[in-house]
PDB file of C-alpha atoms in Angstrom:
ATOM      1  CA  ALA A  10     -39.372  81.702 -24.155  1.00 92.00           C
ATOM      2  CA  ALA A  11     -39.683  79.600 -20.998  1.00 93.00           C
ATOM      3  CA  ALA A  12     -35.997  78.678 -21.173  1.00 92.00           C
ATOM      4  CA  ALA A  13     -35.034  82.329 -21.691  1.00 93.00           C
ATOM      5  CA  VAL A  14     -37.038  83.397 -18.617  1.00 95.00           C
ATOM      6  CA  ALA A  15     -35.405  80.639 -16.546  1.00 95.00           C
ATOM      7  CA  ALA A  16     -31.919  81.567 -17.797  1.00 94.00           C
ATOM      8  CA  LEU A  17     -32.474  85.226 -16.952  1.00 95.00           C
ATOM      9  CA  GLY A  18     -33.638  84.337 -13.452  1.00 94.00           C
ATOM     10  CA  ILE A  19     -30.628  82.070 -12.907  1.00 94.00           C
ATOM     11  CA  ALA A  20     -28.157  84.642 -14.263  1.00 92.00           C
ATOM     12  CA  LEU A  21     -29.598  87.421 -12.068  1.00 93.00           C
ATOM     13  CA  ALA A  22     -30.128  85.094  -9.065  1.00 92.00           C
ATOM     14  CA  LEU A  23     -33.857  85.954  -8.953  1.00 93.00           C
ATOM     15  CA  TRP A  24     -35.573  82.806  -7.716  1.00 93.00           C
ATOM     16  CA  PRO A  25     -39.192  83.780  -8.589  1.00 94.00           C
ATOM     17  CA  LEU A  26     -38.182  84.390 -12.217  1.00 95.00           C
ATOM     18  CA  ALA A  27     -36.105  81.217 -12.400  1.00 95.00           C
ATOM     19  CA  ALA A  28     -38.885  79.155 -10.800  1.00 95.00           C
ATOM     20  CA  ALA A  29     -41.505  80.565 -13.176  1.00 96.00           C
ATOM     21  CA  GLY A  30     -39.405  79.803 -16.268  1.00 95.00           C
ATOM     22  CA  LEU A  31     -38.521  76.279 -15.127  1.00 96.00           C
ATOM     23  CA  ALA A  32     -42.106  75.522 -14.115  1.00 96.00           C
ATOM     24  CA  LEU A  33     -43.414  76.589 -17.523  1.00 96.00           C
ATOM     25  CA  LEU A  34     -40.697  74.604 -19.300  1.00 96.00           C
ATOM     26  CA  ALA A  35     -41.523  71.539 -17.185  1.00 96.00           C
ATOM     27  CA  TYR A  36     -45.226  71.889 -18.012  1.00 96.00           C
ATOM     28  CA  LEU A  37     -44.434  72.005 -21.733  1.00 95.00           C
ATOM     29  CA  SER A  38     -41.939  69.131 -21.441  1.00 95.00           C
ATOM     30  CA  VAL A  39     -44.394  66.683 -19.891  1.00 94.00           C
ATOM     31  CA  SER A  40     -45.893  66.122 -23.335  1.00 92.00           C
ATOM     32  CA  ARG A  41     -42.502  66.335 -25.068  1.00 93.00           C
ATOM     33  CA  PRO A  42     -39.568  65.414 -22.747  1.00 94.00           C
ATOM     34  CA  ALA A  43     -37.066  66.259 -25.499  1.00 94.00           C
ATOM     35  CA  LEU A  44     -37.569  69.930 -24.596  1.00 95.00           C
ATOM     36  CA  TRP A  45     -36.206  69.288 -21.114  1.00 96.00           C
ATOM     37  CA  SER A  46     -33.332  67.121 -22.383  1.00 96.00           C
ATOM     38  CA  ALA A  47     -32.405  69.929 -24.761  1.00 96.00           C
ATOM     39  CA  ALA A  48     -32.371  72.388 -21.849  1.00 95.00           C
ATOM     40  CA  VAL A  49     -29.997  70.100 -19.910  1.00 95.00           C
ATOM     41  CA  VAL A  50     -27.399  69.905 -22.684  1.00 96.00           C
ATOM     42  CA  LEU A  51     -27.747  73.630 -23.393  1.00 95.00           C
ATOM     43  CA  ALA A  52     -26.878  74.369 -19.746  1.00 94.00           C
ATOM     44  CA  LEU A  53     -23.826  72.094 -19.479  1.00 94.00           C
ATOM     45  CA  PRO A  54     -21.082  74.736 -20.056  1.00 94.00           C
ATOM     46  CA  PHE A  55     -22.523  76.947 -17.294  1.00 93.00           C
ATOM     47  CA  TYR A  56     -22.514  74.317 -14.549  1.00 88.00           C
ATOM     48  CA  PHE A  57     -19.476  75.703 -12.707  1.00 86.00           C
ATOM     49  CA  SER A  58     -20.543  79.330 -12.497  1.00 88.00           C
ATOM     50  CA  PHE A  59     -24.318  79.367 -12.122  1.00 92.00           C
ATOM     51  CA  ASP A  60     -26.649  77.790  -9.577  1.00 93.00           C
ATOM     52  CA  ILE A  61     -30.421  77.756  -9.454  1.00 94.00           C
ATOM     53  CA  PRO A  62     -31.474  80.368  -6.850  1.00 93.00           C
ATOM     54  CA  LEU A  63     -33.773  79.273  -4.025  1.00 92.00           C
ATOM     55  CA  PRO A  64     -35.744  81.270  -1.427  1.00 92.00           C
ATOM     56  CA  GLY A  65     -33.774  82.530   1.549  1.00 88.00           C
ATOM     57  CA  GLY A  66     -30.602  83.235  -0.394  1.00 87.00           C
ATOM     58  CA  ARG A  67     -29.851  79.550  -0.957  1.00 91.00           C
ATOM     59  CA  ALA A  68     -28.965  77.846  -4.229  1.00 92.00           C
ATOM     60  CA  ALA A  69     -28.818  74.395  -5.807  1.00 92.00           C
ATOM     61  CA  GLY A  70     -26.546  72.926  -8.468  1.00 91.00           C
ATOM     62  CA  LEU A  71     -27.727  73.734 -11.975  1.00 92.00           C
ATOM     63  CA  ILE A  72     -27.277  70.331 -13.617  1.00 92.00           C
ATOM     64  CA  ASP A  73     -28.234  68.402 -10.467  1.00 91.00           C
ATOM     65  CA  VAL A  74     -31.638  70.110 -10.352  1.00 92.00           C
ATOM     66  CA  LEU A  75     -32.189  69.841 -14.103  1.00 94.00           C
ATOM     67  CA  LEU A  76     -31.452  66.105 -14.079  1.00 95.00           C
ATOM     68  CA  LEU A  77     -33.688  65.311 -11.100  1.00 94.00           C
ATOM     69  CA  ALA A  78     -36.484  67.475 -12.484  1.00 95.00           C
ATOM     70  CA  GLY A  79     -35.993  65.803 -15.865  1.00 95.00           C
ATOM     71  CA  ILE A  80     -36.568  62.363 -14.307  1.00 94.00           C
ATOM     72  CA  ALA A  81     -39.768  63.737 -12.741  1.00 95.00           C
ATOM     73  CA  VAL A  82     -40.875  65.140 -16.107  1.00 95.00           C
ATOM     74  CA  ALA A  83     -40.204  61.781 -17.795  1.00 93.00           C
ATOM     75  CA  ALA A  84     -42.138  59.959 -15.057  1.00 93.00           C
ATOM     76  CA  ALA A  85     -45.095  62.318 -15.502  1.00 95.00           C
ATOM     77  CA  ASN A  86     -45.017  61.694 -19.242  1.00 93.00           C
ATOM     78  CA  ALA A  87     -45.028  57.928 -18.683  1.00 90.00           C
ATOM     79  CA  LEU A  88     -48.055  58.224 -16.372  1.00 91.00           C
ATOM     80  CA  LEU A  89     -50.075  60.574 -18.549  1.00 90.00           C
ATOM     81  CA  PHE A  90     -49.222  59.472 -22.084  1.00 87.00           C
ATOM     82  CA  ALA A  91     -48.921  56.135 -23.855  1.00 79.00           C
ATOM     83  CA  PRO A  92     -45.399  55.388 -25.138  1.00 73.00           C
ATOM     84  CA  ALA A  93     -44.759  56.223 -28.771  1.00 68.00           C
ATOM     85  CA  GLU A  94     -44.603  53.418 -31.305  1.00 67.00           C
ATOM     86  CA  SER A  95     -41.179  51.748 -31.112  1.00 55.00           C
ATOM     87  CA  THR A  96     -38.718  52.913 -33.731  1.00 58.00           C
ATOM     88  CA  TYR A  97     -35.879  50.617 -32.662  1.00 52.00           C
ATOM     89  CA  PRO A  98     -34.338  48.497 -35.412  1.00 55.00           C
ATOM     90  CA  LYS A  99     -34.541  44.744 -34.997  1.00 54.00           C
ATOM     91  CA  GLY A 100     -32.541  43.789 -31.905  1.00 55.00           C
ATOM     92  CA  GLY A 101     -32.096  47.431 -30.881  1.00 59.00           C
ATOM     93  CA  ALA A 102     -34.294  47.178 -27.788  1.00 61.00           C
ATOM     94  CA  ARG A 103     -32.340  44.147 -26.534  1.00 68.00           C
ATOM     95  CA  ASN A 104     -29.040  45.942 -27.077  1.00 74.00           C
ATOM     96  CA  SER A 105     -30.346  48.976 -25.197  1.00 77.00           C
ATOM     97  CA  ARG A 106     -31.365  46.847 -22.214  1.00 82.00           C
ATOM     98  CA  ARG A 107     -27.963  45.161 -22.200  1.00 86.00           C
ATOM     99  CA  LEU A 108     -26.196  48.520 -22.241  1.00 87.00           C
ATOM    100  CA  ALA A 109     -28.465  49.776 -19.459  1.00 86.00           C
ATOM    101  CA  TRP A 110     -27.475  46.863 -17.220  1.00 90.00           C
ATOM    102  CA  LEU A 111     -23.787  47.434 -18.004  1.00 92.00           C
ATOM    103  CA  LEU A 112     -24.124  51.129 -17.134  1.00 92.00           C
ATOM    104  CA  ALA A 113     -25.916  50.286 -13.873  1.00 92.00           C
ATOM    105  CA  ALA A 114     -23.147  47.816 -12.995  1.00 94.00           C
ATOM    106  CA  LEU A 115     -20.476  50.445 -13.639  1.00 94.00           C
ATOM    107  CA  ILE A 116     -22.248  52.998 -11.412  1.00 94.00           C
ATOM    108  CA  ALA A 117     -22.673  50.410  -8.625  1.00 94.00           C
ATOM    109  CA  TRP A 118     -19.043  49.311  -8.916  1.00 93.00           C
ATOM    110  CA  ALA A 119     -17.897  52.913  -8.589  1.00 94.00           C
ATOM    111  CA  LEU A 120     -20.055  53.298  -5.459  1.00 94.00           C
ATOM    112  CA  VAL A 121     -18.314  50.317  -3.868  1.00 93.00           C
ATOM    113  CA  ALA A 122     -14.992  52.102  -4.378  1.00 90.00           C
ATOM    114  CA  VAL A 123     -16.328  55.153  -2.497  1.00 93.00           C
ATOM    115  CA  PHE A 124     -16.441  53.175   0.757  1.00 92.00           C
ATOM    116  CA  ALA A 125     -12.728  52.359   0.439  1.00 89.00           C
ATOM    117  CA  ALA A 126     -11.744  56.022   0.002  1.00 90.00           C
ATOM    118  CA  GLU A 127      -9.859  57.831   2.740  1.00 91.00           C
ATOM    119  CA  HIS A 128     -11.932  61.007   2.194  1.00 94.00           C
ATOM    120  CA  PHE A 129     -15.420  59.533   2.048  1.00 94.00           C
ATOM    121  CA  THR A 130     -17.357  62.798   1.641  1.00 94.00           C
ATOM    122  CA  VAL A 131     -15.208  63.971  -1.265  1.00 95.00           C
ATOM    123  CA  ALA A 132     -15.346  60.553  -2.931  1.00 95.00           C
ATOM    124  CA  LEU A 133     -19.137  60.417  -2.570  1.00 95.00           C
ATOM    125  CA  ARG A 134     -19.464  63.820  -4.238  1.00 93.00           C
ATOM    126  CA  GLU A 135     -17.218  62.683  -7.108  1.00 94.00           C
ATOM    127  CA  TRP A 136     -19.318  59.542  -7.531  1.00 95.00           C
ATOM    128  CA  ARG A 137     -22.508  61.595  -7.566  1.00 92.00           C
ATOM    129  CA  THR A 138     -21.285  64.135 -10.127  1.00 90.00           C
ATOM    130  CA  VAL A 139     -19.316  61.804 -12.411  1.00 91.00           C
ATOM    131  CA  PHE A 140     -21.203  58.493 -12.288  1.00 94.00           C
ATOM    132  CA  LEU A 141     -24.705  59.007 -10.884  1.00 93.00           C
ATOM    133  CA  SER A 142     -25.416  62.172 -12.883  1.00 93.00           C
ATOM    134  CA  ALA A 143     -24.293  60.467 -16.085  1.00 92.00           C
ATOM    135  CA  GLY A 144     -26.542  57.499 -15.306  1.00 93.00           C
ATOM    136  CA  LEU A 145     -29.524  59.773 -14.645  1.00 93.00           C
ATOM    137  CA  PHE A 146     -28.886  61.550 -17.940  1.00 94.00           C
ATOM    138  CA  ALA A 147     -28.850  58.205 -19.746  1.00 93.00           C
ATOM    139  CA  VAL A 148     -32.201  57.356 -18.125  1.00 91.00           C
ATOM    140  CA  LEU A 149     -33.573  60.751 -19.148  1.00 93.00           C
ATOM    141  CA  LEU A 150     -32.477  60.271 -22.767  1.00 92.00           C
ATOM    142  CA  ALA A 151     -33.939  56.752 -22.896  1.00 89.00           C
ATOM    143  CA  ALA A 152     -37.240  58.046 -21.540  1.00 90.00           C
ATOM    144  CA  THR A 153     -37.136  60.973 -23.966  1.00 92.00           C
ATOM    145  CA  PHE A 154     -36.921  58.759 -27.039  1.00 89.00           C
ATOM    146  CA  ARG A 155     -39.386  56.239 -25.622  1.00 86.00           C
ATOM    147  CA  ALA A 156     -41.934  59.063 -25.458  1.00 87.00           C
ATOM    148  CA  SER A 157     -40.972  60.657 -28.769  1.00 88.00           C
ATOM    149  CA  ALA A 158     -43.389  60.645 -31.680  1.00 85.00           C
ATOM    150  CA  SER A 159     -40.573  61.839 -33.957  1.00 88.00           C
ATOM    151  CA  PRO A 160     -37.187  60.564 -32.631  1.00 89.00           C
ATOM    152  CA  SER A 161     -35.140  62.048 -35.479  1.00 89.00           C
ATOM    153  CA  ARG A 162     -36.666  65.492 -34.932  1.00 92.00           C
ATOM    154  CA  ASP A 163     -36.087  65.316 -31.176  1.00 93.00           C
ATOM    155  CA  LEU A 164     -32.525  64.082 -31.698  1.00 94.00           C
ATOM    156  CA  TRP A 165     -31.763  67.139 -33.843  1.00 93.00           C
ATOM    157  CA  LEU A 166     -33.335  69.409 -31.221  1.00 95.00           C
ATOM    158  CA  ILE A 167     -31.096  67.977 -28.506  1.00 96.00           C
ATOM    159  CA  MET A 168     -27.964  68.038 -30.668  1.00 96.00           C
ATOM    160  CA  ALA A 169     -28.617  71.590 -31.844  1.00 95.00           C
ATOM    161  CA  SER A 170     -29.131  72.725 -28.245  1.00 96.00           C
ATOM    162  CA  TRP A 171     -25.866  71.064 -27.222  1.00 97.00           C
ATOM    163  CA  VAL A 172     -23.925  72.815 -30.004  1.00 96.00           C
ATOM    164  CA  THR A 173     -25.696  76.110 -29.232  1.00 96.00           C
ATOM    165  CA  GLY A 174     -24.528  75.915 -25.615  1.00 95.00           C
ATOM    166  CA  GLY A 175     -20.953  75.457 -26.819  1.00 96.00           C
ATOM    167  CA  ALA A 176     -21.292  78.377 -29.242  1.00 96.00           C
ATOM    168  CA  VAL A 177     -22.612  80.653 -26.474  1.00 95.00           C
ATOM    169  CA  ALA A 178     -19.740  79.665 -24.171  1.00 95.00           C
ATOM    170  CA  ALA A 179     -17.291  80.306 -27.026  1.00 96.00           C
ATOM    171  CA  ALA A 180     -18.810  83.736 -27.755  1.00 96.00           C
ATOM    172  CA  ILE A 181     -18.525  84.689 -24.084  1.00 94.00           C
ATOM    173  CA  GLY A 182     -14.891  83.558 -24.045  1.00 94.00           C
ATOM    174  CA  LEU A 183     -14.131  85.651 -27.133  1.00 96.00           C
ATOM    175  CA  ALA A 184     -15.821  88.676 -25.532  1.00 95.00           C
ATOM    176  CA  GLN A 185     -13.664  88.170 -22.436  1.00 93.00           C
ATOM    177  CA  TYR A 186     -10.563  88.117 -24.630  1.00 93.00           C
ATOM    178  CA  LEU A 187     -11.526  91.419 -26.266  1.00 93.00           C
ATOM    179  CA  ALA A 188     -12.315  92.972 -22.881  1.00 92.00           C
ATOM    180  CA  GLY A 189      -9.202  91.554 -21.208  1.00 88.00           C
ATOM    181  CA  ALA A 190     -11.324  89.955 -18.467  1.00 87.00           C
ATOM    182  CA  MET A 191     -11.201  86.473 -16.884  1.00 86.00           C
ATOM    183  CA  LEU A 192      -8.010  85.622 -18.795  1.00 85.00           C
ATOM    184  CA  ILE A 193      -5.107  83.468 -17.662  1.00 86.00           C
ATOM    185  CA  SER A 194      -1.605  84.621 -18.549  1.00 85.00           C
ATOM    186  CA  ALA A 195       0.678  81.649 -19.116  1.00 80.00           C
ATOM    187  CA  GLU A 196       3.949  81.227 -20.995  1.00 77.00           C
ATOM    188  CA  GLY A 197       3.630  84.349 -23.121  1.00 79.00           C
ATOM    189  CA  VAL A 198      -0.054  84.067 -24.133  1.00 83.00           C
ATOM    190  CA  TYR A 199      -3.420  85.108 -22.728  1.00 89.00           C
ATOM    191  CA  ARG A 200      -5.802  82.167 -22.505  1.00 90.00           C
ATOM    192  CA  ILE A 201      -9.606  82.361 -22.385  1.00 92.00           C
ATOM    193  CA  ARG A 202     -11.656  80.134 -20.080  1.00 92.00           C
ATOM    194  CA  ALA A 203     -15.266  81.436 -20.225  1.00 91.00           C
ATOM    195  CA  PHE A 204     -16.952  80.041 -17.104  1.00 89.00           C
ATOM    196  CA  TYR A 205     -14.431  77.287 -16.415  1.00 90.00           C
ATOM    197  CA  GLY A 206     -11.602  77.297 -13.911  1.00 88.00           C
ATOM    198  CA  SER A 207      -9.052  76.363 -16.566  1.00 90.00           C
ATOM    199  CA  PRO A 208      -8.720  77.039 -20.314  1.00 92.00           C
ATOM    200  CA  ASN A 209      -8.102  73.314 -20.758  1.00 92.00           C
ATOM    201  CA  ASN A 210     -11.582  72.577 -19.381  1.00 93.00           C
ATOM    202  CA  LEU A 211     -13.127  74.928 -21.930  1.00 95.00           C
ATOM    203  CA  ALA A 212     -11.064  73.330 -24.702  1.00 94.00           C
ATOM    204  CA  LEU A 213     -12.161  69.814 -23.690  1.00 94.00           C
ATOM    205  CA  TYR A 214     -15.780  70.888 -24.073  1.00 95.00           C
ATOM    206  CA  LEU A 215     -15.474  72.973 -27.224  1.00 96.00           C
ATOM    207  CA  GLU A 216     -13.451  70.491 -29.257  1.00 93.00           C
ATOM    208  CA  ARG A 217     -16.474  68.178 -29.165  1.00 94.00           C
ATOM    209  CA  THR A 218     -19.188  70.703 -29.995  1.00 96.00           C
ATOM    210  CA  PHE A 219     -16.899  72.386 -32.553  1.00 96.00           C
ATOM    211  CA  LEU A 220     -16.442  69.176 -34.527  1.00 95.00           C
ATOM    212  CA  ALA A 221     -20.181  68.453 -34.522  1.00 95.00           C
ATOM    213  CA  ALA A 222     -20.916  71.955 -35.837  1.00 95.00           C
ATOM    214  CA  LEU A 223     -18.144  71.620 -38.411  1.00 94.00           C
ATOM    215  CA  ALA A 224     -19.557  68.305 -39.640  1.00 93.00           C
ATOM    216  CA  TRP A 225     -22.961  69.927 -40.161  1.00 93.00           C
ATOM    217  CA  ALA A 226     -21.410  72.934 -41.906  1.00 92.00           C
ATOM    218  CA  ALA A 227     -19.510  70.626 -44.262  1.00 89.00           C
ATOM    219  CA  PHE A 228     -22.096  67.943 -44.988  1.00 89.00           C
ATOM    220  CA  PHE A 229     -25.527  69.581 -44.652  1.00 85.00           C
ATOM    221  CA  PRO A 230     -27.245  70.552 -47.895  1.00 81.00           C
ATOM    222  CA  ALA A 231     -27.043  74.279 -48.604  1.00 77.00           C
ATOM    223  CA  GLY A 232     -29.495  76.312 -46.551  1.00 84.00           C
ATOM    224  CA  ARG A 233     -30.039  78.150 -43.305  1.00 89.00           C
ATOM    225  CA  ALA A 234     -29.062  75.192 -41.106  1.00 89.00           C
ATOM    226  CA  ARG A 235     -25.708  74.942 -42.865  1.00 89.00           C
ATOM    227  CA  LEU A 236     -25.079  78.672 -42.474  1.00 92.00           C
ATOM    228  CA  LEU A 237     -25.920  78.598 -38.766  1.00 94.00           C
ATOM    229  CA  SER A 238     -23.680  75.553 -38.293  1.00 94.00           C
ATOM    230  CA  ALA A 239     -20.797  77.360 -39.997  1.00 93.00           C
ATOM    231  CA  LEU A 240     -21.303  80.354 -37.702  1.00 95.00           C
ATOM    232  CA  ALA A 241     -21.306  78.113 -34.621  1.00 96.00           C
ATOM    233  CA  ALA A 242     -18.197  76.294 -35.859  1.00 95.00           C
ATOM    234  CA  GLY A 243     -16.405  79.597 -36.532  1.00 94.00           C
ATOM    235  CA  LEU A 244     -17.108  80.927 -33.020  1.00 95.00           C
ATOM    236  CA  GLN A 245     -15.976  77.711 -31.385  1.00 96.00           C
ATOM    237  CA  GLY A 246     -12.912  77.309 -33.575  1.00 95.00           C
ATOM    238  CA  ALA A 247     -11.728  80.832 -32.703  1.00 94.00           C
ATOM    239  CA  ALA A 248     -12.355  80.213 -29.004  1.00 95.00           C
ATOM    240  CA  LEU A 249     -10.533  76.878 -29.164  1.00 94.00           C
ATOM    241  CA  LEU A 250      -7.492  78.596 -30.628  1.00 93.00           C
ATOM    242  CA  LEU A 251      -7.475  81.174 -27.816  1.00 93.00           C
ATOM    243  CA  THR A 252      -7.582  78.518 -25.105  1.00 92.00           C
ATOM    244  CA  PHE A 253      -4.065  77.626 -26.317  1.00 89.00           C
ATOM    245  CA  SER A 254      -4.683  74.098 -25.102  1.00 89.00           C
ATOM    246  CA  LYS A 255      -1.900  71.991 -26.556  1.00 86.00           C
ATOM    247  CA  GLY A 256      -3.936  68.817 -26.212  1.00 87.00           C
ATOM    248  CA  ALA A 257      -6.846  70.297 -28.172  1.00 89.00           C
ATOM    249  CA  LEU A 258      -4.801  72.114 -30.819  1.00 89.00           C
ATOM    250  CA  PHE A 259      -2.256  69.382 -31.565  1.00 88.00           C
ATOM    251  CA  LEU A 260      -4.246  66.221 -30.814  1.00 89.00           C
ATOM    252  CA  GLY A 261      -8.014  66.669 -30.411  1.00 92.00           C
ATOM    253  CA  VAL A 262      -8.816  68.957 -33.330  1.00 92.00           C
ATOM    254  CA  PRO A 263      -6.434  67.309 -35.855  1.00 92.00           C
ATOM    255  CA  ALA A 264      -7.757  63.846 -34.955  1.00 94.00           C
ATOM    256  CA  GLY A 265     -11.311  65.127 -35.332  1.00 93.00           C
ATOM    257  CA  LEU A 266     -10.611  66.716 -38.708  1.00 93.00           C
ATOM    258  CA  VAL A 267      -9.001  63.508 -39.988  1.00 93.00           C
ATOM    259  CA  THR A 268     -12.020  61.524 -38.788  1.00 93.00           C
ATOM    260  CA  LEU A 269     -14.476  63.881 -40.514  1.00 93.00           C
ATOM    261  CA  TRP A 270     -12.433  63.832 -43.708  1.00 92.00           C
ATOM    262  CA  ALA A 271     -12.189  60.015 -43.734  1.00 92.00           C
ATOM    263  CA  GLY A 272     -15.902  59.689 -42.987  1.00 90.00           C
ATOM    264  CA  GLY A 273     -16.815  62.065 -45.804  1.00 90.00           C
ATOM    265  CA  LEU A 274     -14.530  60.206 -48.181  1.00 89.00           C
ATOM    266  CA  PHE A 275     -16.742  57.106 -47.876  1.00 89.00           C
ATOM    267  CA  ILE A 276     -20.153  58.563 -47.005  1.00 88.00           C
ATOM    268  CA  LEU A 277     -20.485  61.270 -49.671  1.00 87.00           C
ATOM    269  CA  PRO A 278     -20.094  58.921 -52.695  1.00 88.00           C
ATOM    270  CA  SER A 279     -22.544  56.449 -51.133  1.00 87.00           C
ATOM    271  CA  GLN A 280     -25.108  59.271 -51.044  1.00 83.00           C
ATOM    272  CA  GLY A 281     -24.349  60.237 -54.635  1.00 85.00           C
ATOM    273  CA  ARG A 282     -22.910  63.586 -53.546  1.00 85.00           C
ATOM    274  CA  SER A 283     -19.803  65.510 -54.531  1.00 86.00           C
ATOM    275  CA  ARG A 284     -16.654  65.239 -52.439  1.00 85.00           C
ATOM    276  CA  ARG A 285     -16.216  69.015 -52.508  1.00 87.00           C
ATOM    277  CA  PRO A 286     -16.878  69.331 -48.720  1.00 87.00           C
ATOM    278  CA  LEU A 287     -13.590  67.485 -48.189  1.00 89.00           C
ATOM    279  CA  LEU A 288     -11.797  70.453 -49.774  1.00 89.00           C
ATOM    280  CA  TRP A 289     -13.569  72.759 -47.321  1.00 88.00           C
ATOM    281  CA  LEU A 290     -12.436  70.604 -44.403  1.00 89.00           C
ATOM    282  CA  GLY A 291      -8.892  70.802 -45.754  1.00 90.00           C
ATOM    283  CA  GLY A 292      -9.276  74.573 -45.951  1.00 89.00           C
ATOM    284  CA  VAL A 293     -10.387  74.678 -42.313  1.00 89.00           C
ATOM    285  CA  ALA A 294      -7.262  72.732 -41.319  1.00 90.00           C
ATOM    286  CA  VAL A 295      -5.037  75.155 -43.239  1.00 91.00           C
ATOM    287  CA  LEU A 296      -6.834  78.164 -41.735  1.00 90.00           C
ATOM    288  CA  PHE A 297      -6.467  76.741 -38.232  1.00 86.00           C
ATOM    289  CA  ALA A 298      -2.731  76.138 -38.752  1.00 87.00           C
ATOM    290  CA  ALA A 299      -2.241  79.643 -40.209  1.00 89.00           C
ATOM    291  CA  ALA A 300      -4.019  81.238 -37.238  1.00 85.00           C
ATOM    292  CA  LEU A 301      -1.756  79.322 -34.866  1.00 83.00           C
ATOM    293  CA  LEU A 302       1.508  80.268 -36.614  1.00 83.00           C
ATOM    294  CA  PRO A 303       1.968  83.728 -34.972  1.00 82.00           C
ATOM    295  CA  PHE A 304       1.862  82.110 -31.528  1.00 78.00           C
ATOM    296  CA  LEU A 305       4.372  79.312 -32.195  1.00 78.00           C
ATOM    297  CA  PRO A 306       7.399  81.448 -31.161  1.00 80.00           C
ATOM    298  CA  THR A 307       5.892  82.001 -27.683  1.00 76.00           C
ATOM    299  CA  GLU A 308       7.257  80.169 -24.694  1.00 71.00           C
ATOM    300  CA  ARG A 309       4.134  78.001 -24.493  1.00 73.00           C
ATOM    301  CA  PHE A 310       4.838  76.259 -27.784  1.00 75.00           C
ATOM    302  CA  GLN A 311       8.630  76.494 -27.925  1.00 71.00           C
ATOM    303  CA  ARG A 312       8.862  73.859 -25.194  1.00 71.00           C
ATOM    304  CA  LEU A 313       6.156  71.631 -26.641  1.00 69.00           C
ATOM    305  CA  LEU A 314       8.415  68.562 -26.873  1.00 68.00           C
ATOM    306  CA  ASP A 315      10.533  69.344 -23.814  1.00 68.00           C
ATOM    307  CA  PHE A 316       9.728  66.565 -21.338  1.00 70.00           C
ATOM    308  CA  SER A 317      12.439  67.514 -18.846  1.00 74.00           C
ATOM    309  CA  GLN A 318      10.545  70.465 -17.339  1.00 71.00           C
ATOM    310  CA  GLY A 319       7.231  72.321 -17.286  1.00 69.00           C
ATOM    311  CA  THR A 320       3.829  70.822 -18.011  1.00 72.00           C
ATOM    312  CA  GLY A 321       5.264  68.248 -20.431  1.00 73.00           C
ATOM    313  CA  TYR A 322       7.361  66.793 -17.620  1.00 81.00           C
ATOM    314  CA  LEU A 323       4.413  66.784 -15.209  1.00 85.00           C
ATOM    315  CA  ARG A 324       2.140  65.062 -17.725  1.00 83.00           C
ATOM    316  CA  LEU A 325       4.730  62.378 -18.414  1.00 87.00           C
ATOM    317  CA  GLN A 326       5.037  61.674 -14.694  1.00 90.00           C
ATOM    318  CA  LEU A 327       1.236  61.526 -14.341  1.00 92.00           C
ATOM    319  CA  TRP A 328       0.979  59.015 -17.177  1.00 91.00           C
ATOM    320  CA  ARG A 329       3.692  56.877 -15.592  1.00 93.00           C
ATOM    321  CA  SER A 330       1.929  57.035 -12.249  1.00 95.00           C
ATOM    322  CA  ALA A 331      -1.392  56.063 -13.839  1.00 94.00           C
ATOM    323  CA  TRP A 332       0.246  53.081 -15.567  1.00 95.00           C
ATOM    324  CA  GLN A 333       1.845  52.019 -12.304  1.00 95.00           C
ATOM    325  CA  MET A 334      -1.531  52.228 -10.542  1.00 92.00           C
ATOM    326  CA  ALA A 335      -3.018  49.986 -13.234  1.00 93.00           C
ATOM    327  CA  LEU A 336      -0.208  47.465 -12.719  1.00 94.00           C
ATOM    328  CA  ASP A 337      -0.704  47.569  -8.938  1.00 93.00           C
TER     329      ASP A 337
END
């Protein structure tokens, strides 16, 4: 309820409503930081279109505020509550510390590069959004599970919130397609983009949440969770198709399906379960290919392997340039 109040205030740009919802959510999250971490991953697809309203007509970045407030929530939890009993496997804590130092080194190394950039202000913003925000999120997650009395339960809460955010973004994109709004016309097709600037951005996000939802739908025991996962996977799969992202449709999704199928091939027998879900994954692949067939004659896919012009040519040149930069 607190998250819904905050979301409504952010969507309508009403700062008192947004502040009230976030304050209540923060109060609840002090005793269980996983609630705040779940809110962060739920909000990820809306980062580019929604800000948190402030008094005086001002606004602040959605994810920036959520991350900084999340660190404050985790700090309050550490001050007010004793850490939960460690659930790390033997050697896990040492590995986590080693990874933390490696992540800190990467963030610091990236900051050094900022001072060599010609456009310092732009480079500093890129460092903040790409490296520092990711590091803060890692800190927030570490603090979340340090404070968790039930890590597996909190992990599922965070994962389910992440997939739910993708499903909501997918549903909005599908609604835009039906309404003919916010679409991009390119090479004979209309592409959805939800709240992103490009359909490819939406596809990059959805191909990850889609595969997680599909894994749950295939491998969960029968029940409500499996049904909800199938619904989320269906929404995201349809939206992925309508992004008409060649990278997602011909590389990302097929690679993901092969990975899920290979994983199930070994995991299901070890759990004493039937391999029937592998047939369902095969059916999803066939359904995806059948849904794509009517669009193959369009200009967008006719020139898929033409590297002498269009986006294929540009991508090839970018890859060559990137390789040359690495050599330099």
